[in-house]
Amino acid sequence: MKALVVTIKIKEGYRDAFVDELLLDAQGSVDNEPGCVMFNVVQDDTDPNCVHLYEVYKDSASIEAHRKMPHYVKWRSVVADWFDGPPIIRSGTSIFPGAIE
């Protein structure tokens, strides 16, 4: 399984609207993508304008499929100007659970 850890800084004044849109994308991922195993949205405790995503997909193809889904495309379009800098994206292979199953 493939995992993404994404840190997003949100422009001042856009946090609530950004998170509302992000939750629609997260729910769409869980509900509509067979390759999406997990999509967690985590509020940073030290910065209210920072969120972290922990996403797990069955494979790299599932990540690519996610980026083409209507809910993702809509989210990226709506929030495009609300990022406070580019997101930091880290990717890796899930060791547990998954790799030993």
mmCIF file with all atom_site columns, C-alpha atoms in Angstrom:
data_model
loop_
_atom_site.group_PDB
_atom_site.id
_atom_site.type_symbol
_atom_site.label_atom_id
_atom_site.label_alt_id
_atom_site.label_comp_id
_atom_site.label_asym_id
_atom_site.label_entity_id
_atom_site.label_seq_id
_atom_site.pdbx_PDB_ins_code
_atom_site.Cartn_x
_atom_site.Cartn_y
_atom_site.Cartn_z
_atom_site.occupancy
_atom_site.B_iso_or_equiv
_atom_site.pdbx_formal_charge
_atom_site.auth_seq_id
_atom_site.auth_comp_id
_atom_site.auth_asym_id
_atom_site.auth_atom_id
_atom_site.pdbx_PDB_model_num
ATOM 1   C CA . MET A 1 1   ? 0.000   0.000  0.000   1.00 0.00 ? 1   MET A CA 1
ATOM 2   C CA . LYS A 1 2   ? 1.080   3.560  -0.695  1.00 0.00 ? 2   LYS A CA 1
ATOM 3   C CA . ALA A 1 3   ? 0.780   6.385  1.828   1.00 0.00 ? 3   ALA A CA 1
ATOM 4   C CA . LEU A 1 4   ? 0.816   10.154 1.457   1.00 0.00 ? 4   LEU A CA 1
ATOM 5   C CA . VAL A 1 5   ? 1.492   12.574 4.304   1.00 0.00 ? 5   VAL A CA 1
ATOM 6   C CA . VAL A 1 6   ? 0.583   16.091 3.205   1.00 0.00 ? 6   VAL A CA 1
ATOM 7   C CA . THR A 1 7   ? 1.052   19.306 5.178   1.00 0.00 ? 7   THR A CA 1
ATOM 8   C CA . ILE A 1 8   ? -1.014  22.254 4.009   1.00 0.00 ? 8   ILE A CA 1
ATOM 9   C CA . LYS A 1 9   ? -0.711  25.847 5.192   1.00 0.00 ? 9   LYS A CA 1
ATOM 10  C CA . ILE A 1 10  ? -3.886  27.855 4.632   1.00 0.00 ? 10  ILE A CA 1
ATOM 11  C CA . LYS A 1 11  ? -4.019  31.602 4.050   1.00 0.00 ? 11  LYS A CA 1
ATOM 12  C CA . GLU A 1 12  ? -5.300  33.644 6.963   1.00 0.00 ? 12  GLU A CA 1
ATOM 13  C CA . GLY A 1 13  ? -9.072  34.055 6.795   1.00 0.00 ? 13  GLY A CA 1
ATOM 14  C CA . TYR A 1 14  ? -9.713  30.979 4.616   1.00 0.00 ? 14  TYR A CA 1
ATOM 15  C CA . ARG A 1 15  ? -9.323  28.150 7.127   1.00 0.00 ? 15  ARG A CA 1
ATOM 16  C CA . ASP A 1 16  ? -12.989 27.322 7.716   1.00 0.00 ? 16  ASP A CA 1
ATOM 17  C CA . ALA A 1 17  ? -13.963 27.426 4.027   1.00 0.00 ? 17  ALA A CA 1
ATOM 18  C CA . PHE A 1 18  ? -10.828 25.458 3.108   1.00 0.00 ? 18  PHE A CA 1
ATOM 19  C CA . VAL A 1 19  ? -11.566 22.722 5.652   1.00 0.00 ? 19  VAL A CA 1
ATOM 20  C CA . ASP A 1 20  ? -15.220 22.531 4.570   1.00 0.00 ? 20  ASP A CA 1
ATOM 21  C CA . GLU A 1 21  ? -14.110 21.868 0.981   1.00 0.00 ? 21  GLU A CA 1
ATOM 22  C CA . LEU A 1 22  ? -11.363 19.480 2.124   1.00 0.00 ? 22  LEU A CA 1
ATOM 23  C CA . LEU A 1 23  ? -13.853 17.379 4.077   1.00 0.00 ? 23  LEU A CA 1
ATOM 24  C CA . LEU A 1 24  ? -15.982 16.998 0.944   1.00 0.00 ? 24  LEU A CA 1
ATOM 25  C CA . ASP A 1 25  ? -12.919 15.695 -0.902  1.00 0.00 ? 25  ASP A CA 1
ATOM 26  C CA . ALA A 1 26  ? -11.985 13.374 1.964   1.00 0.00 ? 26  ALA A CA 1
ATOM 27  C CA . GLN A 1 27  ? -15.518 11.967 2.196   1.00 0.00 ? 27  GLN A CA 1
ATOM 28  C CA . GLY A 1 28  ? -15.666 11.551 -1.581  1.00 0.00 ? 28  GLY A CA 1
ATOM 29  C CA . SER A 1 29  ? -12.386 9.656  -1.476  1.00 0.00 ? 29  SER A CA 1
ATOM 30  C CA . VAL A 1 30  ? -13.575 7.243  1.212   1.00 0.00 ? 30  VAL A CA 1
ATOM 31  C CA . ASP A 1 31  ? -17.041 6.786  -0.313  1.00 0.00 ? 31  ASP A CA 1
ATOM 32  C CA . ASN A 1 32  ? -16.217 6.613  -4.025  1.00 0.00 ? 32  ASN A CA 1
ATOM 33  C CA . GLU A 1 33  ? -12.686 5.294  -4.444  1.00 0.00 ? 33  GLU A CA 1
ATOM 34  C CA . PRO A 1 34  ? -12.164 1.553  -3.987  1.00 0.00 ? 34  PRO A CA 1
ATOM 35  C CA . GLY A 1 35  ? -8.404  2.201  -3.959  1.00 0.00 ? 35  GLY A CA 1
ATOM 36  C CA . CYS A 1 36  ? -8.587  4.643  -1.035  1.00 0.00 ? 36  CYS A CA 1
ATOM 37  C CA . VAL A 1 37  ? -8.018  2.731  2.195   1.00 0.00 ? 37  VAL A CA 1
ATOM 38  C CA . MET A 1 38  ? -7.836  5.731  4.548   1.00 0.00 ? 38  MET A CA 1
ATOM 39  C CA . PHE A 1 39  ? -8.089  9.527  4.360   1.00 0.00 ? 39  PHE A CA 1
ATOM 40  C CA . ASN A 1 40  ? -7.446  11.307 7.650   1.00 0.00 ? 40  ASN A CA 1
ATOM 41  C CA . VAL A 1 41  ? -7.536  15.080 8.118   1.00 0.00 ? 41  VAL A CA 1
ATOM 42  C CA . VAL A 1 42  ? -5.582  16.275 11.163  1.00 0.00 ? 42  VAL A CA 1
ATOM 43  C CA . GLN A 1 43  ? -5.674  19.804 12.609  1.00 0.00 ? 43  GLN A CA 1
ATOM 44  C CA . ASP A 1 44  ? -2.233  21.000 13.680  1.00 0.00 ? 44  ASP A CA 1
ATOM 45  C CA . ASP A 1 45  ? -2.300  21.787 17.417  1.00 0.00 ? 45  ASP A CA 1
ATOM 46  C CA . THR A 1 46  ? 0.165   24.661 17.134  1.00 0.00 ? 46  THR A CA 1
ATOM 47  C CA . ASP A 1 47  ? -1.134  26.402 13.995  1.00 0.00 ? 47  ASP A CA 1
ATOM 48  C CA . PRO A 1 48  ? -4.862  26.774 13.282  1.00 0.00 ? 48  PRO A CA 1
ATOM 49  C CA . ASN A 1 49  ? -4.079  27.501 9.632   1.00 0.00 ? 49  ASN A CA 1
ATOM 50  C CA . CYS A 1 50  ? -2.242  24.218 9.119   1.00 0.00 ? 50  CYS A CA 1
ATOM 51  C CA . VAL A 1 51  ? -3.693  20.783 8.440   1.00 0.00 ? 51  VAL A CA 1
ATOM 52  C CA . HIS A 1 52  ? -2.063  17.438 7.800   1.00 0.00 ? 52  HIS A CA 1
ATOM 53  C CA . LEU A 1 53  ? -3.497  14.711 5.607   1.00 0.00 ? 53  LEU A CA 1
ATOM 54  C CA . TYR A 1 54  ? -2.703  11.030 6.012   1.00 0.00 ? 54  TYR A CA 1
ATOM 55  C CA . GLU A 1 55  ? -3.913  9.137  2.982   1.00 0.00 ? 55  GLU A CA 1
ATOM 56  C CA . VAL A 1 56  ? -3.455  5.434  2.262   1.00 0.00 ? 56  VAL A CA 1
ATOM 57  C CA . TYR A 1 57  ? -4.136  3.876  -1.133  1.00 0.00 ? 57  TYR A CA 1
ATOM 58  C CA . LYS A 1 58  ? -3.903  0.314  -2.407  1.00 0.00 ? 58  LYS A CA 1
ATOM 59  C CA . ASP A 1 59  ? -1.225  1.275  -4.949  1.00 0.00 ? 59  ASP A CA 1
ATOM 60  C CA . SER A 1 60  ? 0.223   4.115  -7.025  1.00 0.00 ? 60  SER A CA 1
ATOM 61  C CA . ALA A 1 61  ? -2.492  3.691  -9.651  1.00 0.00 ? 61  ALA A CA 1
ATOM 62  C CA . SER A 1 62  ? -5.096  4.392  -6.959  1.00 0.00 ? 62  SER A CA 1
ATOM 63  C CA . ILE A 1 63  ? -3.347  7.673  -6.111  1.00 0.00 ? 63  ILE A CA 1
ATOM 64  C CA . GLU A 1 64  ? -3.422  8.691  -9.767  1.00 0.00 ? 64  GLU A CA 1
ATOM 65  C CA . ALA A 1 65  ? -7.098  7.720  -9.990  1.00 0.00 ? 65  ALA A CA 1
ATOM 66  C CA . HIS A 1 66  ? -7.789  9.861  -6.892  1.00 0.00 ? 66  HIS A CA 1
ATOM 67  C CA . ARG A 1 67  ? -6.290  12.925 -8.601  1.00 0.00 ? 67  ARG A CA 1
ATOM 68  C CA . LYS A 1 68  ? -8.743  12.516 -11.483 1.00 0.00 ? 68  LYS A CA 1
ATOM 69  C CA . MET A 1 69  ? -11.896 12.089 -9.387  1.00 0.00 ? 69  MET A CA 1
ATOM 70  C CA . PRO A 1 70  ? -14.502 14.868 -9.679  1.00 0.00 ? 70  PRO A CA 1
ATOM 71  C CA . HIS A 1 71  ? -14.457 15.621 -5.935  1.00 0.00 ? 71  HIS A CA 1
ATOM 72  C CA . TYR A 1 72  ? -10.660 16.100 -5.986  1.00 0.00 ? 72  TYR A CA 1
ATOM 73  C CA . VAL A 1 73  ? -10.705 18.221 -9.151  1.00 0.00 ? 73  VAL A CA 1
ATOM 74  C CA . LYS A 1 74  ? -13.438 20.422 -7.643  1.00 0.00 ? 74  LYS A CA 1
ATOM 75  C CA . TRP A 1 75  ? -11.563 20.762 -4.338  1.00 0.00 ? 75  TRP A CA 1
ATOM 76  C CA . ARG A 1 76  ? -8.324  21.797 -6.045  1.00 0.00 ? 76  ARG A CA 1
ATOM 77  C CA . SER A 1 77  ? -10.183 24.339 -8.164  1.00 0.00 ? 77  SER A CA 1
ATOM 78  C CA . VAL A 1 78  ? -12.137 25.902 -5.296  1.00 0.00 ? 78  VAL A CA 1
ATOM 79  C CA . VAL A 1 79  ? -9.193  26.178 -2.865  1.00 0.00 ? 79  VAL A CA 1
ATOM 80  C CA . ALA A 1 80  ? -6.467  27.012 -5.405  1.00 0.00 ? 80  ALA A CA 1
ATOM 81  C CA . ASP A 1 81  ? -5.957  30.563 -4.102  1.00 0.00 ? 81  ASP A CA 1
ATOM 82  C CA . TRP A 1 82  ? -6.298  29.655 -0.414  1.00 0.00 ? 82  TRP A CA 1
ATOM 83  C CA . PHE A 1 83  ? -2.952  27.857 -0.010  1.00 0.00 ? 83  PHE A CA 1
ATOM 84  C CA . ASP A 1 84  ? -0.276  29.735 1.920   1.00 0.00 ? 84  ASP A CA 1
ATOM 85  C CA . GLY A 1 85  ? 2.552   28.228 -0.123  1.00 0.00 ? 85  GLY A CA 1
ATOM 86  C CA . PRO A 1 86  ? 2.776   24.856 -1.812  1.00 0.00 ? 86  PRO A CA 1
ATOM 87  C CA . PRO A 1 87  ? 1.727   21.766 0.158   1.00 0.00 ? 87  PRO A CA 1
ATOM 88  C CA . ILE A 1 88  ? 4.516   19.561 1.477   1.00 0.00 ? 88  ILE A CA 1
ATOM 89  C CA . ILE A 1 89  ? 3.890   16.057 0.171   1.00 0.00 ? 89  ILE A CA 1
ATOM 90  C CA . ARG A 1 90  ? 5.720   13.008 1.456   1.00 0.00 ? 90  ARG A CA 1
ATOM 91  C CA . SER A 1 91  ? 5.054   9.562  0.038   1.00 0.00 ? 91  SER A CA 1
ATOM 92  C CA . GLY A 1 92  ? 5.988   6.108  1.175   1.00 0.00 ? 92  GLY A CA 1
ATOM 93  C CA . THR A 1 93  ? 5.084   2.473  1.291   1.00 0.00 ? 93  THR A CA 1
ATOM 94  C CA . SER A 1 94  ? 2.943   1.369  4.214   1.00 0.00 ? 94  SER A CA 1
ATOM 95  C CA . ILE A 1 95  ? 4.735   -1.173 6.370   1.00 0.00 ? 95  ILE A CA 1
ATOM 96  C CA . PHE A 1 96  ? 1.892   -1.804 8.799   1.00 0.00 ? 96  PHE A CA 1
ATOM 97  C CA . PRO A 1 97  ? -0.808  -2.533 8.164   1.00 0.00 ? 97  PRO A CA 1
ATOM 98  C CA . GLY A 1 98  ? -0.420  -3.879 4.693   1.00 0.00 ? 98  GLY A CA 1
ATOM 99  C CA . ALA A 1 99  ? 3.059   -4.994 3.830   1.00 0.00 ? 99  ALA A CA 1
ATOM 100 C CA . ILE A 1 100 ? 2.896   -8.213 5.847   1.00 0.00 ? 100 ILE A CA 1
ATOM 101 C CA . GLU A 1 101 ? -0.689  -9.120 5.006   1.00 0.00 ? 101 GLU A CA 1
#
